Amino acid sequence: MKILTCPVNGPRNITEFQYLGPVRGADAENPDQLIESLFYAENPLGILKEWWRHTPSNTILIAERHTVTDQIIATYLPNRKPA
Amino acid sequence: MPFSLLKYGLRSRHVPYGDIPKTPDLKRAYDVVIIGGGGHGLAAAYYLSNVHGITNVAVLEKGYLAGGNTARNTTTIRSNYMTPESVAFYKEGVELYETMSQDLGFNIMFSQRGQLTLAHSEATLRSFHLRAEMGKYMGTKIEVVNVQTVRELCPDLNLDIGGQHEVLGGLWHADGATARHDAVAWGYAKHAAARGVEIHQRTEVLGFEKSGDRVTEIRTNRGTISAGQVLQAVGGLNGQVAEMAGIKLAIRCFPLQAMVTQPLKPFLNTLVSSANLHTYLVQSSRGEIVIGGGSDPYQLASTRSTLDQKEHLAEGALHLFPFLHKVKLLRQWAGITDMTPDYSPIMGASPLTNYWLDCGWGTWGFKATPVAGKRMAETIATGRVPDILKPFDMRRFDNFALLNEMGATAASH
Ligand SMILES: Cc1cc2nc3c(=O)[nH]c(=O)nc-3n(C[C@H](O)[C@H](O)[C@H](O)COP(=O)(O)OP(=O)(O)OC[C@H]3O[C@@H](n4cnc5c(N)ncnc54)[C@H](O)[C@@H]3O)c2cc1C
């Protein structure tokens, strides 16, 4: 089983989490970036910063994960990236 | 034919022959370079060389021939989509499959046994009516059927599913079919090679040189070549290769998995699919039950299969056919799919004038192998995108002209 570490609840089975997609560079509020933010999401072969939710506790978190090795490098609460 | 076969069989010395020549040295320049030696790239090479007389063509494949998603798919062929643009396109694909074995003189084991999609809710039945009316209007064989007909089409199906997912009816698509995926690729490769198309295996494209709005050079691990026209058809890595050419596509990578059981006596005569259970099954001509479902839950460009998906697919399969509980699994595998936001492909022109796209095939591109090859070859040969491909242009996202096929794609591919 794959384990993701929730910053509040600790290591949990990944089936307890919902994937909410990449943290977007484009800003949906900015008309010039609307189309990019709707349709052109980040798709690197490498480290991707992404939104997840720990469903039972409704904790929204950010994970940094490698999209080729599937290795999870860090997880933290939004705006609280550890130094 | 039977007589010559008999004579061949009685001959004592059989000279083995290879359908696909060994990889030659790269030439300096080609009229057309096709990046990606999967079904799509090979079909385009076939139509360019056999129909349009363009034979100075190289197919560049980074691994072995057709070892990408062409080798990994569950071979569902169908045209029961939602939008008229998609139905028209996929219908042409099904028709090309119907005569492919004869056209190529190569047995692709085409088996048109029909696809049955199950409804477990009134809402699903309503969407089936929409698809059926669209399909009839476009001239395909499709109808909504009641439980009695579902039982007749598929007598071994468990219809009440423990009361939780009771079957209320189905979408019956008599045009639905399967074919042997490897044979499709090999058949096209053989005929393309016979006309002089060079197939370069273990030849990976690493980058491009551009001049203005044209690609001038293609860098590979075996040297740099130049090309008059370029076609990109690299399956799961379409987003990344386009980026090397400076083109941003609306594509994300997700793995798609499938698995297969030990062979059983024939009992399943149709393709069966359930969107609610995210599971579909088909019995191969060897007797194995091929089981597939939805994509993996998060973005990934790796082809490892997971225990989670194995359990999920087994659960769906056992709901539909409980007697499979003693059957052993032989293999499970994954492919990287290039998913678009609207579950439709991206075909046609790119911002570069000599660079053409056959991308965004996600979980649904095997059925389109012949039609995409035919129409992309036509595009390259004439320099004009035919009308049937125009709705699939990469700019449709910028114009909010999406072709939403999510409902008609999820868990039946
Ligand atoms: C598990 C699974 C089940 C599926 N089931 C179905 C189904 O039932 N019905 C259906 O219609 N579709 C299905 N699909 C989708 C279908 O398999 C694909 O859409 C289709 O095979 C795409 O064909 P292709 O030729 O475009 O790509 P591929 O067959 O993937 O070929 C692309 C080739 O490009 C090569 N390549 C990549 N990068 C480079 C590079 N830089 N240089 C040179 N070569 C490169 C790759 O090695 C690969 O061989 C399924 C997919 C999967 C994974």
XYZ file of C-alpha atoms and ligand atoms in Angstrom:
549
model
C 0.000 0.000 0.000
C 1.167 3.500 -0.718
C 1.423 5.829 2.252
C 0.930 9.590 2.193
C 1.742 11.633 5.290
C -1.034 13.971 6.339
C 0.489 16.985 8.168
C -2.266 16.698 10.809
C -2.936 12.946 11.065
C 0.441 11.464 10.170
C 1.128 8.592 7.724
C -2.087 7.194 6.221
C -3.018 4.833 3.412
C -3.261 6.785 0.150
C -6.791 5.489 -0.432
C -7.861 7.843 2.393
C -6.867 10.811 0.233
C -8.493 12.562 -2.670
C -6.350 14.015 -5.451
C -7.251 17.615 -6.276
C -4.710 18.247 -9.041
C -1.595 20.375 -9.544
C -1.016 23.690 -7.800
C -1.624 26.019 -10.726
C 0.776 28.655 -11.917
C -1.941 30.369 -13.951
C -4.402 32.588 -12.111
C -8.095 31.942 -12.866
C -8.993 35.445 -11.667
C -6.797 37.026 -14.339
C -8.670 37.075 -17.711
C -5.395 36.683 -19.630
C -4.647 33.465 -17.786
C -8.162 32.007 -17.654
C -7.778 29.538 -20.541
C -4.415 28.364 -19.304
C -5.783 27.864 -15.814
C -8.794 25.917 -17.121
C -7.185 23.613 -19.672
C -3.385 23.681 -19.568
C -2.431 22.141 -16.242
C 1.139 21.380 -15.179
C 2.349 18.009 -16.462
C 6.087 17.707 -15.752
C 8.225 14.567 -15.755
C 9.636 15.435 -12.355
C 8.520 17.053 -9.139
C 4.911 18.259 -9.129
C 3.340 20.376 -6.409
C -0.249 19.290 -5.935
C -3.381 19.640 -3.821
C -4.688 16.680 -1.828
C -7.443 16.212 0.740
C -7.337 13.747 3.639
C -10.998 12.774 3.311
C -11.919 11.528 6.826
C -10.545 14.668 8.498
C -11.161 17.031 5.567
C -7.576 18.274 5.780
C -6.423 20.082 2.641
C -2.697 19.726 2.087
C 0.035 20.145 -0.472
C 2.280 17.294 -1.564
C 5.458 17.481 -3.601
C 5.684 14.260 -5.540
C 7.870 12.961 -8.361
C 5.678 12.026 -11.340
C 8.035 9.362 -12.683
C 9.170 7.589 -9.510
C 5.939 8.350 -7.576
C 8.120 9.257 -4.598
C 6.519 11.717 -2.174
C 9.117 14.306 -1.241
C 7.185 16.499 1.205
C 3.690 17.175 2.488
C 2.587 20.294 4.357
C -0.382 22.529 5.045
C -0.940 25.291 2.446
C 1.275 28.334 3.088
C 3.238 26.467 5.731
C 6.038 24.956 3.701
C 8.726 23.836 6.141
C 12.098 25.552 5.725
C -4.987 -19.895 -51.403
C -5.851 -23.168 -49.555
C -3.932 -25.172 -52.159
C -0.783 -23.054 -51.898
C -1.053 -23.255 -48.133
C -1.160 -27.060 -48.348
C 1.853 -27.126 -50.646
C 3.700 -24.814 -48.258
C 2.807 -27.060 -45.322
C 4.081 -30.196 -47.073
C 7.392 -28.619 -48.069
C 10.226 -29.826 -45.883
C 12.360 -26.691 -45.901
C 10.678 -23.566 -44.612
C 12.593 -20.396 -45.112
C 11.693 -18.040 -42.297
C 10.954 -14.516 -43.436
C 10.719 -11.301 -41.481
C 7.798 -8.982 -42.105
C 9.652 -6.027 -40.675
C 13.212 -5.294 -41.854
C 16.087 -4.673 -39.427
C 16.659 -1.056 -38.450
C 18.820 0.537 -41.197
C 21.283 3.437 -40.789
C 19.636 6.839 -40.601
C 19.753 8.874 -43.790
C 20.485 12.595 -43.683
C 17.003 13.682 -44.775
C 13.473 12.369 -45.306
C 10.356 13.819 -46.897
C 8.331 12.789 -43.850
C 9.492 11.791 -40.371
C 6.975 10.098 -38.101
C 7.830 10.242 -34.401
C 6.385 7.234 -32.581
C 6.188 3.666 -33.898
C 2.865 2.755 -32.322
C -0.275 1.829 -34.219
C -1.005 5.445 -35.118
C 2.435 6.269 -36.520
C 2.569 2.994 -38.462
C -0.941 3.449 -39.878
C 0.043 6.929 -41.082
C 3.213 5.438 -42.655
C 1.069 2.819 -44.393
C -1.347 5.345 -45.873
C 1.438 7.753 -46.893
C 3.345 5.015 -48.738
C 0.539 2.797 -50.046
C -2.087 5.424 -50.896
C -0.295 8.720 -51.440
C 2.941 7.398 -52.983
C 5.140 9.145 -50.400
C 7.834 6.610 -49.602
C 10.865 8.599 -48.405
C 9.548 8.227 -44.862
C 11.179 7.289 -41.545
C 9.321 6.086 -38.467
C 11.340 6.781 -35.300
C 10.496 4.582 -32.314
C 12.404 4.949 -29.050
C 11.703 1.397 -27.874
C 10.582 -1.626 -29.832
C 7.872 -1.534 -32.454
C 4.386 -0.854 -31.044
C 5.474 -1.498 -27.448
C 3.648 1.540 -26.062
C -0.092 1.765 -25.543
C -0.682 -0.173 -28.746
C 0.684 -3.214 -26.886
C -1.200 -2.464 -23.667
C -4.759 -1.645 -24.635
C -7.848 -3.787 -24.140
C -8.807 -3.494 -27.845
C -12.332 -2.093 -27.535
C -13.469 -0.826 -30.940
C -16.720 1.160 -31.001
C -18.347 4.397 -32.168
C -21.064 4.981 -29.526
C -19.950 8.477 -28.547
C -21.965 11.544 -27.630
C -21.155 14.360 -30.085
C -21.838 14.131 -33.848
C -18.210 15.091 -34.604
C -16.875 12.143 -32.602
C -19.430 9.629 -33.864
C -18.664 10.537 -37.502
C -14.928 10.096 -36.893
C -15.037 6.856 -34.886
C -17.628 5.361 -37.248
C -15.129 5.704 -40.090
C -12.606 3.951 -37.823
C -14.914 0.994 -37.187
C -15.607 0.671 -40.925
C -11.885 0.564 -41.730
C -11.443 -2.214 -39.146
C -14.242 -4.241 -40.761
C -12.192 -4.753 -43.933
C -8.665 -4.451 -42.512
C -7.733 -8.156 -42.546
C -8.647 -8.363 -46.245
C -7.115 -4.993 -47.114
C -3.796 -5.885 -45.485
C -3.796 -9.621 -46.222
C -2.901 -9.939 -42.562
C -5.229 -11.506 -39.990
C -5.974 -8.914 -37.313
C -8.554 -11.259 -35.710
C -11.335 -8.699 -35.956
C -14.335 -9.899 -33.972
C -17.486 -7.792 -34.202
C -19.537 -9.204 -31.370
C -21.171 -6.054 -30.056
C -20.710 -3.997 -26.907
C -23.206 -3.941 -24.045
C -22.975 -1.065 -21.550
C -25.044 -1.535 -18.387
C -27.231 1.051 -16.678
C -27.674 0.759 -12.918
C -29.629 3.999 -12.552
C -32.329 6.055 -14.281
C -29.826 8.854 -14.876
C -27.531 6.504 -16.795
C -30.469 5.249 -18.864
C -31.322 8.820 -19.829
C -27.778 9.452 -21.049
C -27.950 6.153 -22.992
C -31.066 7.419 -24.805
C -29.137 10.522 -25.853
C -26.240 8.455 -27.176
C -28.564 5.994 -28.927
C -30.471 8.752 -30.737
C -27.245 10.449 -31.791
C -25.802 7.139 -32.996
C -28.929 6.249 -35.006
C -28.963 9.698 -36.566
C -25.323 9.227 -37.599
C -26.035 5.780 -39.044
C -24.441 3.470 -36.458
C -26.029 0.379 -34.912
C -27.090 1.347 -31.414
C -30.195 1.029 -29.210
C -31.313 1.132 -25.596
C -32.413 -2.326 -24.461
C -34.405 -3.570 -21.453
C -33.339 -6.095 -18.822
C -34.902 -8.982 -20.712
C -32.722 -8.244 -23.746
C -29.668 -7.771 -21.527
C -30.316 -11.269 -20.183
C -30.578 -12.698 -23.688
C -27.414 -10.962 -24.878
C -25.414 -11.987 -21.843
C -27.045 -14.934 -20.038
C -24.319 -15.351 -17.390
C -24.530 -11.792 -16.103
C -25.588 -11.288 -12.479
C -28.432 -8.798 -12.874
C -29.330 -7.805 -9.319
C -25.767 -7.356 -7.988
C -26.736 -7.783 -4.367
C -29.498 -5.179 -4.711
C -26.931 -2.391 -4.752
C -26.305 -1.939 -8.442
C -29.336 -3.635 -9.974
C -29.170 -3.634 -13.792
C -32.035 -1.527 -15.219
C -31.173 -1.810 -18.899
C -28.338 -1.356 -21.320
C -26.900 0.370 -24.359
C -26.448 -2.208 -27.104
C -23.946 -1.269 -29.800
C -23.880 -4.044 -32.401
C -20.933 -2.397 -34.203
C -18.709 -2.910 -31.130
C -15.709 -5.165 -31.733
C -12.209 -6.242 -30.765
C -9.074 -6.967 -32.792
C -5.571 -8.186 -32.094
C -3.637 -5.018 -31.272
C -0.154 -6.278 -32.222
C -1.380 -7.574 -35.564
C -2.831 -4.156 -36.438
C 0.559 -2.514 -35.914
C 2.515 -5.295 -37.632
C 0.182 -5.392 -40.633
C 0.638 -1.679 -41.246
C 4.398 -1.856 -40.613
C 4.845 -4.727 -43.040
C 3.099 -2.965 -45.912
C 4.759 0.367 -45.198
C 8.202 -1.289 -45.127
C 7.449 -3.125 -48.378
C 7.029 0.280 -50.058
C 10.332 1.554 -48.680
C 9.344 3.229 -45.418
C 12.241 2.915 -42.952
C 11.327 1.783 -39.464
C 13.946 2.810 -36.918
C 13.564 1.051 -33.575
C 15.475 2.194 -30.486
C 15.656 5.651 -32.012
C 14.550 8.306 -29.571
C 13.775 11.902 -30.504
C 15.596 14.194 -28.075
C 14.943 17.656 -29.498
C 14.402 19.915 -32.484
C 16.077 22.759 -34.348
C 13.664 25.335 -35.666
C 13.903 28.173 -38.130
C 10.995 30.605 -37.966
C 7.814 28.552 -37.909
C 9.372 25.350 -39.267
C 11.156 22.394 -37.748
C 14.413 21.984 -39.648
C 16.317 19.288 -37.752
C 15.365 16.429 -35.480
C 17.928 15.323 -32.903
C 17.934 11.629 -31.963
C 20.173 9.311 -29.978
C 21.456 7.990 -33.343
C 22.179 11.304 -35.006
C 20.487 14.383 -36.409
C 18.229 14.284 -39.445
C 16.127 16.772 -41.362
C 12.569 16.380 -42.550
C 10.169 18.090 -44.928
C 7.168 17.252 -42.772
C 6.949 15.831 -39.239
C 4.135 13.854 -37.623
C 4.074 13.449 -33.858
C 2.271 10.333 -32.520
C 4.079 9.335 -29.332
C 1.199 8.147 -27.136
C 1.605 8.816 -23.415
C 4.503 11.247 -23.915
C 2.746 13.522 -26.419
C 2.741 16.448 -23.988
C 6.503 16.193 -23.409
C 7.564 15.731 -27.045
C 5.355 18.645 -28.147
C 7.049 20.751 -25.490
C 10.454 19.928 -27.044
C 9.061 21.521 -30.213
C 7.860 24.510 -28.191
C 4.182 23.543 -28.323
C 2.042 23.502 -25.169
C -0.772 20.938 -25.331
C -3.729 20.480 -22.973
C -2.500 17.062 -21.852
C -1.839 15.387 -18.520
C -0.330 11.909 -17.951
C -2.354 9.329 -16.034
C -1.673 5.587 -15.899
C -4.373 3.207 -17.096
C -4.283 -0.403 -15.948
C -5.793 -3.674 -17.074
C -5.451 -7.350 -16.207
C -6.195 -10.752 -17.626
C -7.272 -14.109 -16.179
C -6.302 -17.641 -17.084
C -8.135 -18.922 -20.179
C -11.679 -20.254 -19.775
C -14.105 -21.930 -22.159
C -16.044 -19.341 -24.179
C -18.968 -17.930 -22.168
C -18.868 -14.198 -22.781
C -19.972 -13.386 -26.290
C -20.157 -9.582 -26.040
C -18.051 -6.798 -24.635
C -19.610 -5.868 -21.273
C -19.048 -2.586 -19.497
C -20.419 -0.898 -16.386
C -19.725 2.772 -15.761
C -21.058 2.596 -12.186
C -18.683 -0.222 -11.276
C -15.840 1.300 -13.342
C -15.222 -2.116 -14.865
C -15.447 -3.723 -18.279
C -14.787 -7.278 -19.436
C -14.167 -9.036 -22.692
C -13.188 -12.628 -23.405
C -10.215 -12.837 -25.752
C -10.015 -15.367 -28.551
C -7.627 -17.349 -26.342
C -10.362 -17.547 -23.701
C -8.773 -15.172 -21.186
C -11.023 -12.606 -19.534
C -9.552 -9.155 -20.083
C -10.635 -6.782 -17.307
C -10.223 -3.022 -17.482
C -11.573 0.043 -15.726
C -10.968 3.715 -15.022
C -7.672 5.607 -14.934
C -5.431 5.791 -11.882
C -6.475 8.513 -9.414
C -3.484 10.837 -9.778
C -1.003 12.119 -12.378
C 1.914 9.785 -13.001
C 4.200 8.781 -15.856
C 5.114 5.321 -14.598
C 3.910 1.929 -15.768
C 3.872 0.095 -12.433
C 0.569 -1.589 -11.692
C -1.024 -1.296 -8.253
C -2.718 -3.617 -5.773
C -5.489 -1.022 -5.270
C -6.539 -1.211 -8.904
C -6.276 -5.007 -8.969
C -8.692 -5.196 -6.016
C -10.991 -2.645 -7.569
C -11.194 -4.422 -10.933
C -11.656 -7.800 -9.252
C -14.528 -6.391 -7.185
C -16.315 -5.034 -10.270
C -15.774 -8.255 -12.205
C -17.123 -10.369 -9.315
C -20.233 -8.189 -9.010
C -20.999 -8.851 -12.663
C -19.869 -12.500 -12.846
C -19.637 -13.955 -9.318
C -18.603 -17.369 -10.627
C -15.229 -15.918 -11.621
C -14.175 -15.979 -7.946
C -11.991 -19.069 -8.366
C -10.297 -17.899 -11.526
C -6.642 -16.910 -11.333
C -5.133 -13.722 -12.691
C -2.244 -14.157 -15.107
C -1.048 -10.611 -15.664
C -1.679 -7.002 -14.756
C -0.113 -4.039 -16.516
C -0.295 -0.281 -17.048
C 0.228 2.243 -19.826
C 0.793 5.993 -19.597
C -2.092 7.799 -21.235
C -2.127 11.360 -22.586
C -5.426 12.677 -21.226
C -7.139 15.791 -22.590
C -9.672 17.867 -20.607
C -12.618 16.822 -22.847
C -11.637 13.180 -23.469
C -11.237 13.830 -27.201
C -8.016 13.659 -29.237
C -5.928 16.535 -30.618
C -5.332 16.111 -34.358
C -4.219 18.352 -37.172
C -2.068 21.440 -37.468
C 0.300 22.916 -34.887
C 1.751 26.437 -34.674
C 4.676 25.095 -36.779
C 3.826 24.861 -40.485
C 5.498 21.490 -41.134
C 4.711 19.811 -37.792
C 1.475 17.801 -37.465
C -0.159 16.394 -34.352
C -1.857 13.034 -33.710
C -2.104 13.319 -29.937
C -4.329 13.205 -26.891
C -5.388 9.618 -27.458
C -5.654 8.944 -23.750
C -7.529 5.770 -22.962
C -9.487 5.592 -26.247
C -7.113 5.630 -29.233
C -6.801 2.010 -30.356
C -10.170 2.099 -32.129
C -8.999 5.166 -34.040
C -5.707 3.662 -35.270
C -6.803 3.180 -38.916
C -8.852 6.359 -39.281
C -6.290 8.598 -37.582
C -3.526 7.104 -39.764
C -5.574 7.541 -42.917
C -6.664 11.103 -42.190
C -3.287 12.295 -40.881
C -1.584 10.869 -43.991
C -4.117 12.740 -46.121
C -3.361 15.909 -44.141
C 0.391 15.600 -44.700
C 0.084 14.611 -48.357
C -2.251 17.473 -49.268
C -1.175 20.079 -46.695
C -4.857 20.522 -45.813
C -6.692 19.318 -42.711
C -9.783 17.379 -43.888
C -13.188 18.477 -42.540
C -13.625 15.330 -40.427
C -10.518 16.287 -38.384
C -11.213 20.015 -38.001
C -13.222 19.763 -34.748
C -10.198 18.105 -33.080
C -7.869 21.067 -33.593
C -5.596 21.934 -30.640
C -7.060 25.472 -30.523
C -10.527 24.238 -29.567
C -9.689 24.805 -25.894
C -8.759 28.430 -26.519
C -12.093 28.900 -28.335
C -14.199 27.022 -25.755
C -15.249 24.587 -28.528
C -14.740 21.424 -26.479
C -15.950 17.972 -27.570
C -16.996 16.478 -24.271
C -16.779 12.691 -24.400
C -16.065 12.017 -20.737
C -19.398 10.267 -20.132
C -19.000 8.116 -23.235
C -15.387 7.203 -22.399
C -14.973 6.596 -18.677
C -14.593 2.893 -18.015
C -15.266 1.623 -21.501
C -12.417 3.209 -23.539
C -4.561 -0.335 -20.244
C -5.034 0.391 -21.472
C -6.237 0.021 -22.066
C -6.705 0.682 -23.202
N -7.858 0.244 -23.782
C -8.289 0.800 -24.941
C -9.433 0.270 -25.598
O -10.036 -0.696 -25.131
N -9.839 0.858 -26.752
C -9.185 1.925 -27.299
O -9.617 2.428 -28.337
N -8.068 2.441 -26.705
C -7.604 1.895 -25.542
N -6.476 2.387 -24.926
C -5.787 3.548 -25.521
C -4.887 3.126 -26.683
O -4.035 2.081 -26.267
C -4.012 4.285 -27.170
O -4.748 5.473 -27.278
C -3.415 3.974 -28.549
O -2.806 2.709 -28.535
C -2.425 5.039 -28.927
O -1.667 4.607 -30.030
P -0.406 5.429 -30.464
O 0.182 4.748 -31.626
O -0.816 6.868 -30.625
O 0.538 5.412 -29.180
P 1.540 4.253 -28.658
O 1.102 2.910 -29.063
O 1.772 4.518 -27.214
O 2.836 4.555 -29.494
C 3.649 5.697 -29.269
C 5.086 5.292 -29.435
O 5.900 6.457 -29.378
C 7.128 6.095 -28.785
N 7.813 7.289 -28.302
C 7.540 8.037 -27.190
N 8.411 9.055 -27.060
C 9.262 8.968 -28.124
C 10.385 9.744 -28.546
N 10.803 10.822 -27.867
N 11.026 9.356 -29.683
C 10.616 8.266 -30.398
N 9.554 7.517 -30.032
C 8.883 7.853 -28.911
C 6.734 5.126 -27.685
O 7.819 4.288 -27.338
C 5.567 4.364 -28.323
O 5.923 3.117 -28.879
C -5.972 1.764 -23.763
C -4.773 2.156 -23.164
C -4.283 1.472 -22.045
C -2.993 1.902 -21.433
